[in-house]
mmCIF file of C-alpha atoms (C1' of nucleotides) and ligand atoms in Angstrom:
data_model
loop_
_atom_site.group_PDB
_atom_site.id
_atom_site.type_symbol
_atom_site.label_atom_id
_atom_site.label_comp_id
_atom_site.label_asym_id
_atom_site.label_seq_id
_atom_site.Cartn_x
_atom_site.Cartn_y
_atom_site.Cartn_z
ATOM 1 C CA MET A 221 67.177 48.434 85.671
ATOM 2 C CA PHE A 222 65.430 49.990 88.871
ATOM 3 C CA LYS A 223 63.010 52.981 88.683
ATOM 4 C CA LYS A 224 64.255 56.535 89.219
ATOM 5 C CA GLU A 225 62.360 56.521 92.539
ATOM 6 C CA THR A 226 64.330 53.250 93.620
ATOM 7 C CA GLU A 227 67.554 54.731 92.697
ATOM 8 C CA TYR A 228 67.152 57.913 94.360
ATOM 9 C CA ALA A 229 65.932 55.841 97.482
ATOM 10 C CA LEU A 230 69.191 53.750 97.417
ATOM 11 C CA ARG A 231 71.584 56.605 97.316
ATOM 12 C CA GLY A 232 69.657 58.876 99.630
ATOM 13 C CA MET A 233 69.757 55.862 102.260
ATOM 14 C CA VAL A 234 73.418 55.150 101.803
ATOM 15 C CA TYR A 235 74.013 58.890 102.067
ATOM 16 C CA ILE A 236 71.980 59.110 105.343
ATOM 17 C CA GLN A 237 73.700 56.050 106.615
ATOM 18 C CA LEU A 238 77.192 57.588 105.982
ATOM 19 C CA GLN A 239 76.264 60.709 107.629
ATOM 20 C CA ASN A 240 74.660 59.036 110.641
ATOM 21 C CA LEU A 241 78.261 57.307 111.106
ATOM 22 C CA LYS A 242 79.629 61.035 111.523
ATOM 23 C CA GLU A 243 76.753 61.620 113.886
ATOM 24 C CA ARG A 244 74.929 63.820 111.472
ATOM 25 C CA ARG A 245 71.342 64.041 110.486
ATOM 26 C CA PRO A 246 71.160 65.470 106.844
ATOM 27 C CA GLY A 247 67.996 67.113 105.685
ATOM 28 C CA VAL A 248 66.000 66.852 102.445
ATOM 29 C CA ALA A 249 67.971 69.658 100.724
ATOM 30 C CA GLU A 250 71.286 68.228 101.864
ATOM 31 C CA ILE A 251 70.364 64.775 100.757
ATOM 32 C CA ALA A 252 68.849 65.940 97.516
ATOM 33 C CA ARG A 253 72.024 68.045 96.600
ATOM 34 C CA GLU A 254 74.352 65.171 97.369
ATOM 35 C CA ILE A 255 72.633 62.514 95.550
ATOM 36 C CA GLU A 256 71.861 64.828 92.606
ATOM 37 C CA ALA A 257 68.197 64.312 92.721
ATOM 38 C CA PRO A 258 65.294 66.733 92.545
ATOM 39 C CA TYR A 259 64.494 68.445 95.983
ATOM 40 C CA PHE A 260 60.621 67.837 96.048
ATOM 41 C CA PHE A 261 60.763 64.339 94.472
ATOM 42 C CA THR A 262 63.516 63.440 97.289
ATOM 43 C CA ALA A 263 61.166 65.010 99.985
ATOM 44 C CA LYS A 264 58.492 62.958 98.906
ATOM 45 C CA ILE A 265 60.537 59.698 98.491
ATOM 46 C CA PHE A 266 61.869 59.899 102.258
ATOM 47 C CA GLN A 267 58.563 61.018 103.435
ATOM 48 C CA ARG A 268 57.116 57.662 102.438
ATOM 49 C CA LEU A 269 60.018 55.849 103.484
ATOM 50 C CA ALA A 270 59.637 57.419 107.078
ATOM 51 C CA LYS A 271 56.039 56.468 107.004
ATOM 52 C CA GLN A 272 57.070 52.926 106.088
ATOM 53 C CA GLY A 273 59.500 52.842 109.028
ATOM 54 C CA PHE A 274 62.689 52.579 106.792
ATOM 55 C CA VAL A 275 63.952 55.691 107.967
ATOM 56 C CA LYS A 276 63.240 58.143 111.133
ATOM 57 C CA SER A 277 62.892 61.626 110.993
ATOM 58 C CA MET A 278 63.008 64.773 113.288
ATOM 59 C CA LYS A 279 61.422 68.000 112.494
ATOM 60 C CA GLY A 280 62.381 71.465 113.334
ATOM 61 C CA LYS A 281 65.625 72.973 113.912
ATOM 62 C CA GLY A 282 68.517 70.568 113.808
ATOM 63 C CA GLY A 283 66.190 67.899 112.528
ATOM 64 C CA GLY A 284 66.687 65.360 109.549
ATOM 65 C CA PHE A 285 66.781 61.983 108.737
ATOM 66 C CA PHE A 286 68.526 58.992 110.292
ATOM 67 C CA ILE A 287 68.500 55.307 110.426
ATOM 68 C CA ASP A 288 67.588 53.498 113.675
ATOM 69 C CA PRO A 289 71.149 52.179 114.690
ATOM 70 C CA GLU A 290 69.253 49.333 116.790
ATOM 71 C CA LYS A 291 67.730 47.733 113.766
ATOM 72 C CA LYS A 292 69.792 45.208 112.029
ATOM 73 C CA ASP A 293 70.966 45.864 108.387
ATOM 74 C CA LEU A 294 68.302 46.760 106.023
ATOM 75 C CA PRO A 295 68.634 44.482 102.917
ATOM 76 C CA LEU A 296 68.278 46.399 99.421
ATOM 77 C CA LYS A 297 65.542 43.788 98.564
ATOM 78 C CA GLU A 298 63.137 45.000 101.336
ATOM 79 C CA LEU A 299 63.485 48.599 100.402
ATOM 80 C CA ILE A 300 63.174 47.985 96.611
ATOM 81 C CA ILE A 301 60.324 45.744 97.128
ATOM 82 C CA ALA A 302 58.453 48.386 99.224
ATOM 83 C CA ILE A 303 59.144 50.854 96.222
ATOM 84 C CA GLU A 304 58.548 49.067 93.309
ATOM 85 C CA GLY A 305 57.197 45.487 93.849
ATOM 86 C CA GLU A 306 58.740 42.265 93.504
ATOM 87 C CA GLU A 307 58.297 41.676 89.585
ATOM 88 C CA LEU A 308 61.957 41.871 89.067
ATOM 89 C CA PHE A 309 62.696 39.321 91.459
ATOM 90 C CA ILE A 310 60.148 36.797 90.347
ATOM 91 C CA GLY A 311 58.878 37.591 86.989
ATOM 92 C CA CYS A 312 59.591 35.986 83.641
ATOM 93 C CA GLY A 313 61.970 37.844 81.332
ATOM 94 C CA PHE A 314 60.055 36.878 78.269
ATOM 95 C CA GLY A 315 56.925 38.482 79.872
ATOM 96 C CA LEU A 316 54.947 35.611 80.492
ATOM 97 C CA LYS A 317 52.406 35.982 83.411
ATOM 98 C CA ASN A 318 54.589 33.990 85.719
ATOM 99 C CA CYS A 319 57.745 32.069 85.496
ATOM 100 C CA ASP A 320 57.024 28.516 85.802
ATOM 101 C CA GLU A 321 59.718 25.789 85.984
ATOM 102 C CA ASN A 322 57.086 23.219 84.495
ATOM 103 C CA ASN A 323 56.078 25.757 81.541
ATOM 104 C CA PRO A 324 59.396 27.471 80.593
ATOM 105 C CA CYS A 325 59.678 30.275 78.108
ATOM 106 C CA PRO A 326 62.524 30.200 75.627
ATOM 107 C CA MET A 327 64.832 32.309 77.736
ATOM 108 C CA HIS A 328 63.801 30.600 81.041
ATOM 109 C CA HIS A 329 67.191 28.796 81.768
ATOM 110 C CA GLN A 330 69.553 31.898 80.873
ATOM 111 C CA TYR A 331 67.084 34.512 82.298
ATOM 112 C CA GLY A 332 66.638 32.619 85.483
ATOM 113 C CA MET A 333 70.283 32.588 86.179
ATOM 114 C CA ILE A 334 70.382 36.165 85.755
ATOM 115 C CA ARG A 335 67.451 36.622 87.979
ATOM 116 C CA ASP A 336 69.128 34.434 90.701
ATOM 117 C CA GLN A 337 72.197 36.727 90.635
ATOM 118 C CA ILE A 338 69.986 39.903 91.080
ATOM 119 C CA ASN A 339 68.167 38.273 94.099
ATOM 120 C CA GLN A 340 71.737 37.536 95.447
ATOM 121 C CA LEU A 341 72.851 40.773 95.064
ATOM 122 C CA VAL A 342 69.757 42.490 96.745
ATOM 123 C CA ALA A 343 69.364 39.834 99.335
ATOM 124 C CA GLY A 344 73.078 39.923 100.181
ATOM 125 C CA GLU A 345 73.960 43.670 100.220
ATOM 126 C CA THR A 346 72.380 46.161 102.542
ATOM 127 C CA ILE A 347 72.308 49.757 103.040
ATOM 128 C CA GLN A 348 74.955 49.319 105.758
ATOM 129 C CA SER A 349 76.992 47.118 103.639
ATOM 130 C CA LEU A 350 76.895 49.596 100.846
ATOM 131 C CA ALA A 351 77.849 52.470 103.031
ATOM 132 C CA ARG A 352 80.589 50.462 104.662
ATOM 133 C CA ASN A 353 81.798 49.650 101.004
ATOM 134 C CA THR A 354 81.869 53.499 100.213
ATOM 135 C CA LEU A 355 83.605 54.360 103.498
ATOM 136 C CA SER A 356 86.535 51.819 102.674
ATOM 137 C CA LYS A 357 87.166 53.192 99.460
ATOM 138 C CA THR A 358 87.058 56.607 100.773
ATOM 139 C CA LEU A 359 89.458 55.587 103.389
ATOM 140 C CA ALA A 360 91.836 54.302 101.200
ATOM 141 C CA PHE A 361 92.298 57.610 99.406
ATOM 142 C CA SER A 362 92.374 59.576 102.701
ATOM 143 C CA ARG A 363 95.517 61.022 104.115
ATOM 144 C CA GLU A 364 94.446 60.345 107.741
ATOM 145 C CA ASN A 365 94.260 56.693 107.312
ATOM 146 C CA VAL A 366 97.038 55.761 105.068
ATOM 147 C CA ASP A 367 98.288 52.994 107.498
ATOM 148 C CA GLU A 368 95.855 50.141 107.821
ATOM 149 C CA ARG A 369 94.362 47.575 105.369
ATOM 150 C CA MET B 43 63.266 43.804 83.582
ATOM 151 C CA PHE B 44 62.110 44.987 80.032
ATOM 152 C CA LYS B 45 59.336 47.191 78.853
ATOM 153 C CA LYS B 46 56.021 45.934 77.811
ATOM 154 C CA GLU B 47 56.678 46.758 74.155
ATOM 155 C CA THR B 48 59.998 44.896 74.243
ATOM 156 C CA GLU B 49 58.211 41.826 75.539
ATOM 157 C CA TYR B 50 55.556 42.019 73.009
ATOM 158 C CA ALA B 51 58.249 42.589 70.317
ATOM 159 C CA LEU B 52 60.252 39.603 71.474
ATOM 160 C CA ARG B 53 57.340 37.145 71.713
ATOM 161 C CA GLY B 54 55.705 38.356 68.364
ATOM 162 C CA MET B 55 59.018 37.947 66.492
ATOM 163 C CA VAL B 56 59.541 34.657 67.678
ATOM 164 C CA TYR B 57 55.976 33.713 66.974
ATOM 165 C CA ILE B 58 56.476 35.017 63.425
ATOM 166 C CA GLN B 59 59.669 33.118 63.002
ATOM 167 C CA LEU B 60 58.169 29.929 64.299
ATOM 168 C CA GLN B 61 54.956 30.428 61.610
ATOM 169 C CA ASN B 62 57.234 31.171 58.783
ATOM 170 C CA LEU B 63 59.195 27.922 59.396
ATOM 171 C CA LYS B 64 55.767 26.172 58.655
ATOM 172 C CA GLU B 65 55.270 28.501 55.656
ATOM 173 C CA ARG B 66 52.827 30.846 57.157
ATOM 174 C CA ARG B 67 52.723 34.739 57.377
ATOM 175 C CA PRO B 68 50.484 35.438 60.516
ATOM 176 C CA GLY B 69 48.763 38.851 60.496
ATOM 177 C CA VAL B 70 48.466 41.262 63.308
ATOM 178 C CA ALA B 71 45.349 39.781 64.609
ATOM 179 C CA GLU B 72 46.652 36.431 64.872
ATOM 180 C CA ILE B 73 50.042 37.471 66.508
ATOM 181 C CA ALA B 74 48.170 39.569 68.992
ATOM 182 C CA ARG B 75 45.828 36.593 70.107
ATOM 183 C CA GLU B 76 48.704 34.324 70.357
ATOM 184 C CA ILE B 77 51.068 36.321 72.255
ATOM 185 C CA GLU B 78 48.184 37.781 74.283
ATOM 186 C CA ALA B 79 49.145 41.333 73.528
ATOM 187 C CA PRO B 80 46.430 44.262 72.823
ATOM 188 C CA TYR B 81 45.680 44.219 69.063
ATOM 189 C CA PHE B 82 46.248 47.819 68.157
ATOM 190 C CA PHE B 83 49.404 48.236 70.502
ATOM 191 C CA THR B 84 50.665 44.971 68.631
ATOM 192 C CA ALA B 85 49.796 46.464 65.253
ATOM 193 C CA LYS B 86 51.805 49.933 66.160
ATOM 194 C CA ILE B 87 54.802 48.006 67.536
ATOM 195 C CA PHE B 88 55.159 45.512 64.412
ATOM 196 C CA GLN B 89 54.296 48.700 61.982
ATOM 197 C CA ARG B 90 57.517 50.272 63.657
ATOM 198 C CA LEU B 91 59.637 47.199 63.303
ATOM 199 C CA ALA B 92 59.019 46.853 59.958
ATOM 200 C CA LYS B 93 59.873 50.278 58.978
ATOM 201 C CA GLN B 94 62.976 49.593 60.874
ATOM 202 C CA GLY B 95 63.492 46.421 58.738
ATOM 203 C CA PHE B 96 63.348 43.813 61.604
ATOM 204 C CA VAL B 97 60.387 42.386 59.852
ATOM 205 C CA LYS B 98 58.784 42.411 56.466
ATOM 206 C CA SER B 99 55.094 42.566 55.816
ATOM 207 C CA MET B 100 52.776 42.107 52.959
ATOM 208 C CA LYS B 101 49.202 44.145 52.786
ATOM 209 C CA GLY B 102 46.217 42.770 51.130
ATOM 210 C CA LYS B 103 44.621 39.418 51.178
ATOM 211 C CA GLY B 104 46.906 36.656 52.363
ATOM 212 C CA GLY B 105 49.074 39.215 53.781
ATOM 213 C CA GLY B 106 51.189 39.336 57.038
ATOM 214 C CA PHE B 107 54.345 39.383 58.603
ATOM 215 C CA PHE B 108 57.453 37.349 57.855
ATOM 216 C CA ILE B 109 61.137 37.718 58.555
ATOM 217 C CA ASP B 110 63.646 37.570 55.694
ATOM 218 C CA PRO B 111 64.962 34.124 55.637
ATOM 219 C CA GLU B 112 68.242 35.601 53.578
ATOM 220 C CA LYS B 113 69.192 37.718 56.684
ATOM 221 C CA LYS B 114 71.363 36.107 59.392
ATOM 222 C CA ASP B 115 70.010 35.339 62.992
ATOM 223 C CA LEU B 116 68.944 38.471 64.710
ATOM 224 C CA PRO B 117 70.513 38.869 68.202
ATOM 225 C CA LEU B 118 67.926 39.970 70.674
ATOM 226 C CA LYS B 119 70.232 42.863 71.694
ATOM 227 C CA GLU B 120 69.805 44.383 68.235
ATOM 228 C CA LEU B 121 65.914 44.377 68.577
ATOM 229 C CA ILE B 122 65.886 45.594 72.331
ATOM 230 C CA ILE B 123 68.269 48.482 71.668
ATOM 231 C CA ALA B 124 65.886 49.381 68.819
ATOM 232 C CA ILE B 125 63.067 49.613 71.062
ATOM 233 C CA GLU B 126 64.264 50.762 74.490
ATOM 234 C CA GLY B 127 67.959 52.050 74.183
ATOM 235 C CA GLU B 128 70.920 50.436 75.499
ATOM 236 C CA GLU B 129 70.908 52.037 78.970
ATOM 237 C CA LEU B 130 70.110 48.479 80.651
ATOM 238 C CA PHE B 131 73.355 47.203 78.720
ATOM 239 C CA ILE B 132 75.753 50.074 79.967
ATOM 240 C CA GLY B 133 74.109 51.825 82.667
ATOM 241 C CA CYS B 134 74.928 52.030 86.468
ATOM 242 C CA GLY B 135 72.731 49.762 88.802
ATOM 243 C CA PHE B 136 73.002 52.575 91.474
ATOM 244 C CA GLY B 137 71.741 55.209 89.024
ATOM 245 C CA LEU B 138 75.141 57.226 88.585
ATOM 246 C CA LYS B 139 75.252 59.165 85.194
ATOM 247 C CA ASN B 140 77.370 56.619 83.912
ATOM 248 C CA CYS B 141 79.041 53.392 85.212
ATOM 249 C CA ASP B 142 82.738 54.235 85.619
ATOM 250 C CA GLU B 143 85.264 51.698 86.437
ATOM 251 C CA ASN B 144 87.548 54.494 87.837
ATOM 252 C CA ASN B 145 84.653 56.025 90.025
ATOM 253 C CA PRO B 146 82.801 52.929 90.871
ATOM 254 C CA CYS B 147 79.449 53.097 92.970
ATOM 255 C CA PRO B 148 79.092 50.712 95.906
ATOM 256 C CA MET B 149 77.583 47.942 93.938
ATOM 257 C CA HIS B 150 79.744 48.507 90.746
ATOM 258 C CA HIS B 151 81.431 44.910 91.211
ATOM 259 C CA GLN B 152 78.131 42.733 91.616
ATOM 260 C CA TYR B 153 76.016 44.809 89.465
ATOM 261 C CA GLY B 154 78.681 44.819 86.582
ATOM 262 C CA MET B 155 78.649 40.953 86.694
ATOM 263 C CA ILE B 156 74.748 40.816 86.471
ATOM 264 C CA ARG B 157 75.032 43.212 83.563
ATOM 265 C CA ASP B 158 77.595 41.386 81.780
ATOM 266 C CA GLN B 159 75.534 38.084 82.176
ATOM 267 C CA ILE B 160 72.500 40.061 80.399
ATOM 268 C CA ASN B 161 74.831 41.252 77.790
ATOM 269 C CA GLN B 162 75.710 37.875 77.111
ATOM 270 C CA LEU B 163 72.126 36.568 77.040
ATOM 271 C CA VAL B 164 70.972 39.118 74.593
ATOM 272 C CA ALA B 165 74.128 39.034 72.260
ATOM 273 C CA GLY B 166 74.114 35.278 72.259
ATOM 274 C CA GLU B 167 70.477 34.565 71.925
ATOM 275 C CA THR B 168 68.447 35.448 68.666
ATOM 276 C CA ILE B 169 65.030 35.359 67.435
ATOM 277 C CA GLN B 170 65.910 32.223 65.690
ATOM 278 C CA SER B 171 67.596 30.505 68.362
ATOM 279 C CA LEU B 172 64.661 31.274 70.533
ATOM 280 C CA ALA B 173 62.417 29.739 68.003
ATOM 281 C CA ARG B 174 64.280 26.717 67.628
ATOM 282 C CA ASN B 175 64.451 26.446 71.603
ATOM 283 C CA THR B 176 60.719 26.482 71.365
ATOM 284 C CA LEU B 177 60.340 23.931 68.800
ATOM 285 C CA SER B 178 62.912 21.343 70.330
ATOM 286 C CA LYS B 179 61.407 21.363 73.696
ATOM 287 C CA THR B 180 57.985 21.524 74.482
ATOM 288 C CA LEU B 181 58.089 25.184 75.927
ATOM 289 C CA ALA B 182 55.352 27.659 76.928
ATOM 290 C CA PHE B 183 54.706 30.321 74.511
ATOM 291 C CA SER B 184 51.250 31.894 75.238
ATOM 292 C CA ARG B 185 51.072 33.749 78.652
ATOM 293 C CA GLU B 186 48.974 31.171 80.005
ATOM 294 C CA ASN B 187 50.215 28.316 81.827
ATOM 295 C CA VAL B 188 48.962 25.088 80.748
ATOM 296 C CA ASP B 189 48.118 23.368 84.014
ATOM 297 C CA GLU B 190 46.038 26.409 85.115
ATOM 298 C CA ARG B 191 43.163 26.081 82.576
ATOM 299 C "C1'" DA C 243 36.749 46.618 37.924
ATOM 300 C "C1'" DT C 244 35.111 45.624 42.323
ATOM 301 C "C1'" DA C 245 34.617 43.780 46.925
ATOM 302 C "C1'" DT C 246 37.615 42.161 50.341
ATOM 303 C "C1'" DT C 247 41.452 41.690 52.904
ATOM 304 C "C1'" DA C 248 45.438 43.410 55.789
ATOM 305 C "C1'" DA C 249 48.934 46.535 56.688
ATOM 306 C "C1'" DA C 250 50.248 51.888 57.287
ATOM 307 C "C1'" DA C 251 49.391 56.135 59.245
ATOM 308 C "C1'" DG C 252 48.306 58.981 62.697
ATOM 309 C "C1'" DA C 253 45.275 61.238 66.068
ATOM 310 C "C1'" DC C 254 43.551 60.432 70.354
ATOM 311 C "C1'" DC C 255 43.333 58.446 75.300
ATOM 312 C "C1'" DT C 256 44.520 56.600 79.905
ATOM 313 C "C1'" DT C 257 47.568 55.223 83.408
ATOM 314 C "C1'" DT C 258 52.081 55.391 85.486
ATOM 315 C "C1'" DT C 259 56.145 57.714 86.569
ATOM 316 C "C1'" DT C 260 58.641 61.708 87.466
ATOM 317 C "C1'" DA C 261 58.625 66.187 89.285
ATOM 318 C "C1'" DT C 262 56.911 70.862 91.427
ATOM 319 C "C1'" DC C 263 54.744 73.810 94.702
ATOM 320 C "C1'" DT C 264 51.942 75.284 98.742
ATOM 321 C "C1'" DT C 265 50.408 74.971 103.219
ATOM 322 C "C1'" DT C 266 50.378 72.677 107.806
ATOM 323 C "C1'" DT C 267 52.621 70.702 111.578
ATOM 324 C "C1'" DA C 268 56.151 69.874 114.708
ATOM 325 C "C1'" DT C 269 60.646 70.825 116.863
ATOM 326 C "C1'" DT C 270 64.102 73.740 118.649
ATOM 327 C "C1'" DA C 271 66.869 77.757 120.018
ATOM 328 C "C1'" DT C 272 66.623 82.212 121.408
ATOM 329 C "C1'" DA D 79 56.625 83.272 123.874
ATOM 330 C "C1'" DT D 80 58.288 83.734 119.448
ATOM 331 C "C1'" DA D 81 61.064 83.315 115.493
ATOM 332 C "C1'" DA D 82 63.215 80.072 112.670
ATOM 333 C "C1'" DT D 83 63.667 75.594 110.814
ATOM 334 C "C1'" DA D 84 62.513 71.438 108.588
ATOM 335 C "C1'" DA D 85 59.587 67.613 107.854
ATOM 336 C "C1'" DA D 86 54.604 66.205 106.660
ATOM 337 C "C1'" DA D 87 50.779 66.418 103.457
ATOM 338 C "C1'" DG D 88 48.678 67.289 99.653
ATOM 339 C "C1'" DA D 89 47.349 69.578 95.299
ATOM 340 C "C1'" DT D 90 49.048 70.127 90.882
ATOM 341 C "C1'" DA D 91 51.246 69.217 86.482
ATOM 342 C "C1'" DA D 92 54.698 67.557 82.921
ATOM 343 C "C1'" DA D 93 56.463 63.581 80.565
ATOM 344 C "C1'" DA D 94 56.541 58.768 79.370
ATOM 345 C "C1'" DA D 95 54.696 54.437 78.832
ATOM 346 C "C1'" DG D 96 50.698 51.895 77.481
ATOM 347 C "C1'" DG D 97 46.694 51.355 74.853
ATOM 348 C "C1'" DT D 98 42.788 52.550 71.329
ATOM 349 C "C1'" DC D 99 40.367 54.081 67.199
ATOM 350 C "C1'" DT D 100 39.607 55.723 62.466
ATOM 351 C "C1'" DT D 101 41.094 56.635 58.233
ATOM 352 C "C1'" DT D 102 44.099 55.732 54.159
ATOM 353 C "C1'" DT D 103 46.710 52.682 51.075
ATOM 354 C "C1'" DA D 104 48.224 48.497 48.841
ATOM 355 C "C1'" DA D 105 47.527 43.892 47.307
ATOM 356 C "C1'" DT D 106 44.691 40.046 45.820
ATOM 357 C "C1'" DA D 107 40.688 37.084 44.631
ATOM 358 C "C1'" DT D 108 36.548 37.085 42.205
HETATM 359 S S1 LIG E 662 59.440 31.180 82.220
HETATM 360 FE FE1 LIG E 662 60.361 32.908 81.403
HETATM 361 S S2 LIG E 662 61.953 33.080 82.697
HETATM 362 FE FE2 LIG E 662 60.901 31.569 83.507
HETATM 363 S S1 LIG E 663 79.450 52.519 88.682
HETATM 364 FE FE1 LIG E 663 77.423 51.716 89.203
HETATM 365 S S2 LIG E 663 77.700 49.957 88.158
HETATM 366 FE FE2 LIG E 663 79.326 50.641 87.665
#
DNA sequence: ATATTAAAAGACCTTTTTATCTTTTATTAT
DNA sequence: ATAATAAAAGATAAAAAGGTCTTTTAATAT
């Protein structure tokens, strides 16, 4: 579905968000290790995401990546479009130059429904919501927090 | 969503099916022109599909491609898997090595629903059903949109 | 038979994606 | 200050996707 770069970015951003919640700023080495992505490729990806403002970074000792806590939740869609464009969210499944309601391809109806659902997922979910999701699952198994839910 | 090769194959197969219904056997030149795909790339793709048995061909004067009318409808899924594998139909949207119900990624639930719908589309629709679809409505086929020419 | 037609085969090329490595710059702890 | 640390920058490269071209083989019309 997504490019490798997008997958690494998604996993890495969620990992950074999770660590930030623990008052930690993971570096490239840690991120790459945890999301099981190649070190240098991960470095390059987050370098770009930093330049684009999706993540902040600090150099030097104790440095690493963090997500601006002031900023509101980041929808997956914004991140994905920045990496691989919006073709997946607007394009025709049959490969026509553009999906046109008035000139539909033979799978327009069914594919349109799938595309709508994809749009709903990436517009509705955010890096933060995925992090919270991960956290709640973890909490369900953790010994410290058996009581609530 | 799909690779270019898959898109060309889908469009080409539907075009062949449509022409076969008119008792015609289109050649590579005609197919490539009609689906607006590069000639030699189209040639290579259908050469491979012929070898794999998805389409039959005749060399020489009056030759071209045709779909065995004896064979039952060909589900898109079979064709797509032959070209680009089944990752799209079984893989994890977050990029985990495999989608595991017991070890779900943070988008497992929502992505799973999308993947299910994709599977439903490609298992339910066939080259023949898309061709019939094109015939019944006045659907777009070429990559051009009629109103913009 | 021969000329013509059209697919098969396979070598070749270009671009994009994925990945690696080295050097430079910024930050911090000491 | 200086040593240690970690990201930024940018060059390089392997692999996959996308595309092109030439030669060979098969079929048919004449
Ligand atoms: S025209 Fe193909 S999906 Fe809309
Ligand atoms: S584990 Fe990611 S989609 Fe199922």
